[in-house]
Amino acid sequence: MDRPRLLPSARTTGLTRRSVLGLGAAAASGLLLPGCSRGRADEPAPSEPGTFITGNAGGVYNDFGTALSKLVSEVTGVELTSIPSNGSVENLNTVAAGKADLGFCTADSALAAYEGTGAFNSGPRRFVTLARVYDNYVHVVVPMASKATELKDLNPVKGGRKLVVGVGPKGSGTEIVANLILSKAGVDVIRKNLTLAEMVAGLAPTSSRKAPLLDAFIWSGGVPTKPIADLQNGIGFRLLNIVKVAEPIALHNFGGFLVSAIPPSQYGLASSVPTLAVPNYLIAKATLSDSWAWWTVNTLFRRQNDLVQGTPTPGAKQGDPKQNANAHPEAGALDPRSAIATMPVPLHPAAERWYRQNHI
């Protein structure tokens, strides 16, 4: 499968956690074989159940988080329950408040929360990281019939109406990045806070609604995001090229932004589409037990094949699409060498211990 790729950029990279740990020379010698056994038998199992706050139904946060929760529950024998959410901002607030043990968030949201800026200006949040996982890609989705090819085309024509653009749920990482790119591009539209499912449904007319609710929507997520991919079987869609906005954001905005591209194979597109990408972090409450932290990281990498390919579903017949459920191809992007790059947010001590034990 083609992977999203980085495009050339003048953006310089900062200090990595590997240099802080002082183990860069050992990284290449200690690579893990994903999919092998549960690991050290003398690491104690968690003493009580845990919770993992994920993301929108149908989004990669939710699919990936649910799959990881089930595998961690399997290897530890202790239940880790996944909980859907509206995304990064909600996840950070919930985890920092100790109301969930684990969660996903984007790097820019994590750094804002840690510093107490932007959506978190009421004060810094305290939490830790377990890993940098895969990257989110900004999707600016328009129906196939739209004449728009770039962001500026969403501006109203002289004397015409303002276009309506979905910008993700209130309090989500998608909303933050959508507002950032629309503002940076100077696009004058009506912004609607909607879930992923609502945005996908809003792009098409219905029997009760002759005109679609939305002219476009913006989504920040892994690829492929299934509800978006499924649009190709209906009205069809295109992704707008946002490189003119992505480059200055990546160069000047703190938060780990990258200029990247979504390959055509991901959504059956005519060509690759330049866009903005941002890393995702697996975060944990500051008081998370060493057992939950260690076993979650261990499962993430030692059961990587199962996260990519799925695990057999009891009772499912051969050929049933649900036969190997709880998988997502984004798990193929996991790399323990880059997983430690979550600065300035600290790694959980037990997660850091796992990386040291495995020579990362």
CSV table of C-alpha atoms in Angstrom, one decimal:
chain,number,residue,atom,x,y,z
A,1,MET,CA,0.0,0.0,0.0
A,2,ASP,CA,1.3,3.4,-0.9
A,3,ARG,CA,2.0,5.6,2.1
A,4,PRO,CA,1.5,9.3,2.4
A,5,ARG,CA,4.9,11.0,1.8
A,6,LEU,CA,6.7,14.1,2.9
A,7,LEU,CA,7.3,16.8,0.3
A,8,PRO,CA,10.5,18.9,0.2
A,9,SER,CA,10.4,21.7,2.7
A,10,ALA,CA,12.8,24.2,4.1
A,11,ARG,CA,11.5,23.4,7.6
A,12,THR,CA,14.3,22.4,10.0
A,13,THR,CA,14.0,19.7,12.5
A,14,GLY,CA,14.5,20.2,16.2
A,15,LEU,CA,16.1,18.2,19.0
A,16,THR,CA,14.8,14.6,19.1
A,17,ARG,CA,14.2,12.6,22.3
A,18,ARG,CA,16.7,10.1,21.1
A,19,SER,CA,19.5,12.6,21.7
A,20,VAL,CA,18.1,13.2,25.1
A,21,LEU,CA,18.1,9.5,26.0
A,22,GLY,CA,21.6,9.2,24.5
A,23,LEU,CA,20.8,6.0,22.7
A,24,GLY,CA,20.8,6.9,19.1
A,25,ALA,CA,23.7,4.6,18.3
A,26,ALA,CA,21.7,1.6,19.6
A,27,ALA,CA,18.5,2.3,17.7
A,28,ALA,CA,19.4,0.3,14.6
A,29,SER,CA,20.5,-2.7,16.6
A,30,GLY,CA,17.4,-3.3,18.6
A,31,LEU,CA,14.5,-3.3,16.1
A,32,LEU,CA,11.5,-5.3,17.1
A,33,LEU,CA,9.8,-8.0,15.2
A,34,PRO,CA,6.1,-7.0,15.3
A,35,GLY,CA,3.6,-9.7,16.0
A,36,CYS,CA,5.7,-11.7,18.4
A,37,SER,CA,4.8,-12.9,21.8
A,38,ARG,CA,3.6,-10.8,24.7
A,39,GLY,CA,7.1,-10.1,26.0
A,40,ARG,CA,8.6,-10.2,29.5
A,41,ALA,CA,6.7,-12.6,31.7
A,42,ASP,CA,7.9,-10.8,34.9
A,43,GLU,CA,6.2,-7.5,34.1
A,44,PRO,CA,3.1,-7.5,36.3
A,45,ALA,CA,-0.4,-7.1,34.7
A,46,PRO,CA,-2.4,-4.0,35.6
A,47,SER,CA,-4.3,-4.4,38.9
A,48,GLU,CA,-7.6,-2.8,37.7
A,49,PRO,CA,-9.5,-2.0,34.4
A,50,GLY,CA,-8.6,1.0,32.3
A,51,THR,CA,-10.2,3.3,29.7
A,52,PHE,CA,-9.0,4.6,26.4
A,53,ILE,CA,-10.7,7.7,24.9
A,54,THR,CA,-10.4,7.6,21.1
A,55,GLY,CA,-12.3,9.7,18.6
A,56,ASN,CA,-15.2,10.0,16.1
A,57,ALA,CA,-17.0,6.8,15.1
A,58,GLY,CA,-15.6,5.8,11.7
A,59,GLY,CA,-12.4,7.8,12.2
A,60,VAL,CA,-9.0,6.2,12.6
A,61,TYR,CA,-8.6,7.3,16.2
A,62,ASN,CA,-11.7,5.2,17.1
A,63,ASP,CA,-10.8,2.2,14.8
A,64,PHE,CA,-7.2,2.1,15.9
A,65,GLY,CA,-7.9,2.8,19.6
A,66,THR,CA,-10.6,0.1,19.7
A,67,ALA,CA,-8.3,-2.5,18.1
A,68,LEU,CA,-5.4,-1.6,20.4
A,69,SER,CA,-7.7,-1.7,23.5
A,70,LYS,CA,-8.9,-5.2,22.6
A,71,LEU,CA,-5.3,-6.5,22.1
A,72,VAL,CA,-4.1,-5.0,25.3
A,73,SER,CA,-7.0,-6.6,27.1
A,74,GLU,CA,-6.1,-9.9,25.5
A,75,VAL,CA,-2.4,-9.9,26.5
A,76,THR,CA,-2.9,-8.6,30.0
A,77,GLY,CA,-6.2,-10.3,30.9
A,78,VAL,CA,-7.4,-7.0,32.3
A,79,GLU,CA,-10.2,-5.0,30.5
A,80,LEU,CA,-9.1,-1.8,28.6
A,81,THR,CA,-12.4,-0.2,27.4
A,82,SER,CA,-12.4,2.2,24.4
A,83,ILE,CA,-14.6,5.2,24.5
A,84,PRO,CA,-15.6,7.4,21.5
A,85,SER,CA,-15.1,11.1,21.6
A,86,ASN,CA,-15.0,14.3,19.6
A,87,GLY,CA,-11.2,14.2,19.3
A,88,SER,CA,-8.0,15.8,20.5
A,89,VAL,CA,-9.2,18.6,22.7
A,90,GLU,CA,-11.8,16.5,24.5
A,91,ASN,CA,-9.2,13.7,24.8
A,92,LEU,CA,-6.6,15.9,26.3
A,93,ASN,CA,-8.9,17.5,28.8
A,94,THR,CA,-10.4,14.1,29.8
A,95,VAL,CA,-7.0,12.4,30.2
A,96,ALA,CA,-5.4,15.3,32.0
A,97,ALA,CA,-8.3,15.4,34.5
A,98,GLY,CA,-7.7,11.7,35.1
A,99,LYS,CA,-11.2,10.7,33.8
A,100,ALA,CA,-9.6,8.4,31.2
A,101,ASP,CA,-6.3,6.5,31.3
A,102,LEU,CA,-5.2,6.7,27.7
A,103,GLY,CA,-6.1,8.7,24.6
A,104,PHE,CA,-5.1,9.9,21.2
A,105,CYS,CA,-4.4,13.5,20.2
A,106,THR,CA,-2.5,15.6,17.6
A,107,ALA,CA,0.9,16.9,18.3
A,108,ASP,CA,-0.1,20.6,17.9
A,109,SER,CA,-3.0,20.1,20.4
A,110,ALA,CA,-0.7,18.3,22.8
A,111,LEU,CA,1.8,21.1,22.8
A,112,ALA,CA,-0.9,23.7,23.2
A,113,ALA,CA,-2.3,21.8,26.2
A,114,TYR,CA,1.1,21.3,27.8
A,115,GLU,CA,1.9,25.0,27.4
A,116,GLY,CA,-1.6,26.3,28.3
A,117,THR,CA,-2.2,28.2,25.0
A,118,GLY,CA,-4.9,28.3,22.4
A,119,ALA,CA,-7.9,26.1,23.3
A,120,PHE,CA,-6.2,25.4,26.6
A,121,ASN,CA,-5.5,29.0,27.7
A,122,SER,CA,-7.2,28.4,31.1
A,123,GLY,CA,-3.9,26.8,32.1
A,124,PRO,CA,-1.4,24.0,31.3
A,125,ARG,CA,-2.6,20.4,31.4
A,126,ARG,CA,-0.5,17.7,32.9
A,127,PHE,CA,-0.2,14.4,31.1
A,128,VAL,CA,2.5,12.1,29.7
A,129,THR,CA,3.0,10.3,26.4
A,130,LEU,CA,3.5,6.7,25.6
A,131,ALA,CA,4.4,7.1,21.9
A,132,ARG,CA,4.2,9.1,18.7
A,133,VAL,CA,2.1,6.9,16.5
A,134,TYR,CA,1.0,7.7,12.9
A,135,ASP,CA,0.3,11.1,11.2
A,136,ASN,CA,-3.0,12.8,10.5
A,137,TYR,CA,-3.6,14.3,7.0
A,138,VAL,CA,-5.8,17.2,6.3
A,139,HIS,CA,-8.6,16.3,3.9
A,140,VAL,CA,-10.4,19.2,2.2
A,141,VAL,CA,-13.3,17.2,0.6
A,142,VAL,CA,-15.5,18.5,-2.1
A,143,PRO,CA,-18.1,16.6,-4.2
A,144,MET,CA,-17.0,15.5,-7.7
A,145,ALA,CA,-19.3,18.1,-9.2
A,146,SER,CA,-17.6,21.0,-7.4
A,147,LYS,CA,-15.5,23.4,-9.6
A,148,ALA,CA,-13.1,24.1,-6.7
A,149,THR,CA,-9.5,22.9,-7.1
A,150,GLU,CA,-7.9,24.9,-4.3
A,151,LEU,CA,-8.9,26.7,-1.1
A,152,LYS,CA,-9.4,30.1,-2.6
A,153,ASP,CA,-12.1,28.6,-4.9
A,154,LEU,CA,-14.3,28.3,-1.8
A,155,ASN,CA,-14.7,32.1,-1.6
A,156,PRO,CA,-18.1,33.3,-2.8
A,157,VAL,CA,-18.3,34.7,-6.3
A,158,LYS,CA,-19.4,38.3,-6.6
A,159,GLY,CA,-23.0,38.6,-5.5
A,160,GLY,CA,-23.1,34.9,-4.7
A,161,ARG,CA,-23.8,33.1,-1.4
A,162,LYS,CA,-21.2,32.1,1.1
A,163,LEU,CA,-20.3,28.4,0.9
A,164,VAL,CA,-20.9,26.2,3.9
A,165,VAL,CA,-17.9,24.2,5.1
A,166,GLY,CA,-17.9,21.5,7.8
A,167,VAL,CA,-14.9,22.0,10.2
A,168,GLY,CA,-15.3,19.0,12.5
A,169,PRO,CA,-16.8,18.6,16.0
A,170,LYS,CA,-16.5,21.4,18.5
A,171,GLY,CA,-13.4,20.8,20.6
A,172,SER,CA,-11.6,18.6,18.1
A,173,GLY,CA,-8.2,18.7,16.6
A,174,THR,CA,-9.9,18.9,13.2
A,175,GLU,CA,-11.7,22.1,14.2
A,176,ILE,CA,-8.3,23.7,15.3
A,177,VAL,CA,-6.5,22.8,12.0
A,178,ALA,CA,-9.5,23.6,9.8
A,179,ASN,CA,-9.9,27.1,11.4
A,180,LEU,CA,-6.1,27.6,11.0
A,181,ILE,CA,-6.0,26.8,7.2
A,182,LEU,CA,-9.2,28.7,6.4
A,183,SER,CA,-7.9,31.8,8.2
A,184,LYS,CA,-4.4,31.5,6.7
A,185,ALA,CA,-6.0,31.2,3.2
A,186,GLY,CA,-8.3,34.1,3.9
A,187,VAL,CA,-11.3,32.0,2.8
A,188,ASP,CA,-14.7,33.6,3.7
A,189,VAL,CA,-17.1,30.7,4.4
A,190,ILE,CA,-19.8,29.7,6.9
A,191,ARG,CA,-18.1,27.2,9.2
A,192,LYS,CA,-20.2,24.3,10.6
A,193,ASN,CA,-19.2,22.1,13.6
A,194,LEU,CA,-20.3,18.6,12.7
A,195,THR,CA,-19.1,15.1,13.4
A,196,LEU,CA,-17.4,13.0,10.6
A,197,ALA,CA,-20.6,11.1,9.9
A,198,GLU,CA,-22.6,14.3,9.7
A,199,MET,CA,-20.1,15.9,7.3
A,200,VAL,CA,-20.1,12.9,5.0
A,201,ALA,CA,-23.9,12.8,5.0
A,202,GLY,CA,-24.1,16.6,4.5
A,203,LEU,CA,-22.1,16.5,1.3
A,204,ALA,CA,-24.9,14.8,-0.6
A,205,PRO,CA,-28.6,15.7,-1.3
A,206,THR,CA,-31.2,13.5,0.2
A,207,SER,CA,-34.9,12.7,-0.5
A,208,SER,CA,-35.9,15.3,2.1
A,209,ARG,CA,-33.2,17.8,1.1
A,210,LYS,CA,-32.7,18.7,-2.6
A,211,ALA,CA,-29.5,20.6,-2.0
A,212,PRO,CA,-26.6,19.3,0.1
A,213,LEU,CA,-26.1,20.7,3.6
A,214,LEU,CA,-22.4,21.3,2.9
A,215,ASP,CA,-20.3,22.5,0.0
A,216,ALA,CA,-17.1,21.0,1.4
A,217,PHE,CA,-15.8,19.7,4.6
A,218,ILE,CA,-12.4,19.5,6.3
A,219,TRP,CA,-11.2,16.4,8.2
A,220,SER,CA,-7.9,15.7,9.9
A,221,GLY,CA,-7.3,12.0,10.2
A,222,GLY,CA,-5.4,8.9,9.2
A,223,VAL,CA,-5.7,7.4,5.7
A,224,PRO,CA,-7.8,5.9,4.5
A,225,THR,CA,-10.7,7.2,6.7
A,226,LYS,CA,-13.4,4.7,5.7
A,227,PRO,CA,-16.5,7.0,5.7
A,228,ILE,CA,-14.7,9.4,3.4
A,229,ALA,CA,-13.5,6.5,1.1
A,230,ASP,CA,-17.1,5.2,0.9
A,231,LEU,CA,-18.1,8.5,-0.7
A,232,GLN,CA,-16.5,7.3,-3.9
A,233,ASN,CA,-19.2,4.7,-4.2
A,234,GLY,CA,-21.9,7.4,-4.1
A,235,ILE,CA,-21.5,11.1,-5.2
A,236,GLY,CA,-17.8,10.8,-5.6
A,237,PHE,CA,-15.3,13.3,-4.2
A,238,ARG,CA,-12.0,15.1,-4.8
A,239,LEU,CA,-9.5,16.5,-2.3
A,240,LEU,CA,-8.3,20.1,-2.7
A,241,ASN,CA,-4.6,20.8,-3.1
A,242,ILE,CA,-3.7,23.0,0.0
A,243,VAL,CA,0.1,23.2,-0.5
A,244,LYS,CA,0.0,27.0,-0.7
A,245,VAL,CA,-1.3,27.2,2.8
A,246,ALA,CA,0.4,24.0,4.1
A,247,GLU,CA,4.0,25.3,3.4
A,248,PRO,CA,3.8,28.5,5.5
A,249,ILE,CA,2.0,26.7,8.3
A,250,ALA,CA,4.7,24.0,8.4
A,251,LEU,CA,7.4,26.6,8.4
A,252,HIS,CA,6.0,29.1,10.9
A,253,ASN,CA,3.6,27.4,13.2
A,254,PHE,CA,4.8,25.4,16.3
A,255,GLY,CA,3.3,22.0,16.6
A,256,GLY,CA,5.1,19.5,14.4
A,257,PHE,CA,3.2,20.3,11.2
A,258,LEU,CA,4.6,18.8,8.0
A,259,VAL,CA,4.0,19.2,4.2
A,260,SER,CA,2.9,15.9,2.9
A,261,ALA,CA,0.8,14.3,0.2
A,262,ILE,CA,-2.0,11.7,0.1
A,263,PRO,CA,-1.3,9.0,-2.6
A,264,PRO,CA,-4.1,8.4,-5.2
A,265,SER,CA,-4.4,4.8,-4.1
A,266,GLN,CA,-5.8,5.7,-0.8
A,267,TYR,CA,-9.1,7.0,-2.2
A,268,GLY,CA,-9.1,6.1,-5.9
A,269,LEU,CA,-8.0,9.6,-6.8
A,270,ALA,CA,-6.5,10.7,-10.2
A,271,SER,CA,-3.3,11.9,-8.6
A,272,SER,CA,-1.6,12.5,-5.3
A,273,VAL,CA,-2.8,15.6,-3.3
A,274,PRO,CA,-0.4,17.8,-1.4
A,275,THR,CA,-1.7,18.6,2.1
A,276,LEU,CA,-0.8,19.4,5.7
A,277,ALA,CA,0.1,16.6,8.1
A,278,VAL,CA,0.5,16.5,11.8
A,279,PRO,CA,1.8,13.7,14.1
A,280,ASN,CA,-0.4,11.9,16.6
A,281,TYR,CA,0.5,11.0,20.1
A,282,LEU,CA,-0.7,8.2,22.4
A,283,ILE,CA,-1.1,10.0,25.7
A,284,ALA,CA,-1.8,8.9,29.3
A,285,LYS,CA,-2.8,10.5,32.6
A,286,ALA,CA,0.2,11.5,34.7
A,287,THR,CA,-0.7,8.9,37.4
A,288,LEU,CA,-1.1,6.0,35.0
A,289,SER,CA,0.4,2.8,36.5
A,290,ASP,CA,3.6,1.4,35.2
A,291,SER,CA,1.9,-1.8,34.3
A,292,TRP,CA,-0.7,-0.2,32.0
A,293,ALA,CA,2.0,2.0,30.4
A,294,TRP,CA,4.5,-0.8,29.8
A,295,TRP,CA,1.9,-3.3,28.5
A,296,THR,CA,0.3,-0.8,26.2
A,297,VAL,CA,3.6,0.1,24.6
A,298,ASN,CA,4.7,-3.5,24.4
A,299,THR,CA,1.4,-4.5,22.7
A,300,LEU,CA,1.6,-1.6,20.3
A,301,PHE,CA,4.9,-2.8,18.8
A,302,ARG,CA,5.0,-6.5,19.5
A,303,ARG,CA,1.5,-7.0,18.2
A,304,GLN,CA,1.9,-4.6,15.3
A,305,ASN,CA,1.0,-7.2,12.7
A,306,ASP,CA,-2.3,-7.9,14.4
A,307,LEU,CA,-3.1,-4.2,14.4
A,308,VAL,CA,-2.5,-4.0,10.7
A,309,GLN,CA,-4.1,-7.3,9.6
A,310,GLY,CA,-6.7,-7.7,12.4
A,311,THR,CA,-7.4,-10.6,14.6
A,312,PRO,CA,-9.9,-13.5,13.9
A,313,THR,CA,-13.4,-12.8,15.0
A,314,PRO,CA,-15.0,-15.7,16.9
A,315,GLY,CA,-17.7,-17.3,14.8
A,316,ALA,CA,-17.0,-15.4,11.6
A,317,LYS,CA,-16.9,-17.5,8.4
A,318,GLN,CA,-14.1,-17.6,5.8
A,319,GLY,CA,-14.4,-14.6,3.5
A,320,ASP,CA,-16.6,-12.7,5.9
A,321,PRO,CA,-15.3,-9.0,5.9
A,322,LYS,CA,-15.6,-9.2,9.7
A,323,GLN,CA,-13.4,-12.3,9.8
A,324,ASN,CA,-10.4,-10.3,10.8
A,325,ALA,CA,-11.8,-7.3,12.6
A,326,ASN,CA,-10.2,-4.6,14.6
A,327,ALA,CA,-7.5,-3.5,12.2
A,328,HIS,CA,-6.3,-0.4,10.4
A,329,PRO,CA,-3.4,0.0,7.9
A,330,GLU,CA,-2.2,3.1,9.8
A,331,ALA,CA,-0.7,0.6,12.3
A,332,GLY,CA,1.9,-0.1,9.6
A,333,ALA,CA,3.3,3.4,10.2
A,334,LEU,CA,4.4,2.5,13.7
A,335,ASP,CA,8.1,2.8,14.3
A,336,PRO,CA,9.6,2.6,17.8
A,337,ARG,CA,12.5,4.8,16.7
A,338,SER,CA,10.2,7.7,15.9
A,339,ALA,CA,7.8,6.9,18.7
A,340,ILE,CA,10.0,8.5,21.3
A,341,ALA,CA,9.9,11.9,19.5
A,342,THR,CA,7.2,13.6,21.7
A,343,MET,CA,9.2,16.5,23.2
A,344,PRO,CA,8.5,18.6,25.1
A,345,VAL,CA,5.8,16.4,26.5
A,346,PRO,CA,7.5,13.8,28.7
A,347,LEU,CA,7.4,10.0,28.2
A,348,HIS,CA,5.8,8.0,31.0
A,349,PRO,CA,8.7,6.5,33.0
A,350,ALA,CA,7.6,2.9,32.2
A,351,ALA,CA,7.3,3.7,28.5
A,352,GLU,CA,10.8,5.1,28.6
A,353,ARG,CA,11.9,2.0,30.4
A,354,TRP,CA,10.4,-0.2,27.6
A,355,TYR,CA,12.2,1.8,24.9
A,356,ARG,CA,15.5,1.5,26.8
A,357,GLN,CA,15.0,-2.3,27.3
A,358,ASN,CA,14.5,-2.6,23.6
A,359,HIS,CA,17.6,-0.4,22.7
A,360,ILE,CA,15.6,2.4,21.2
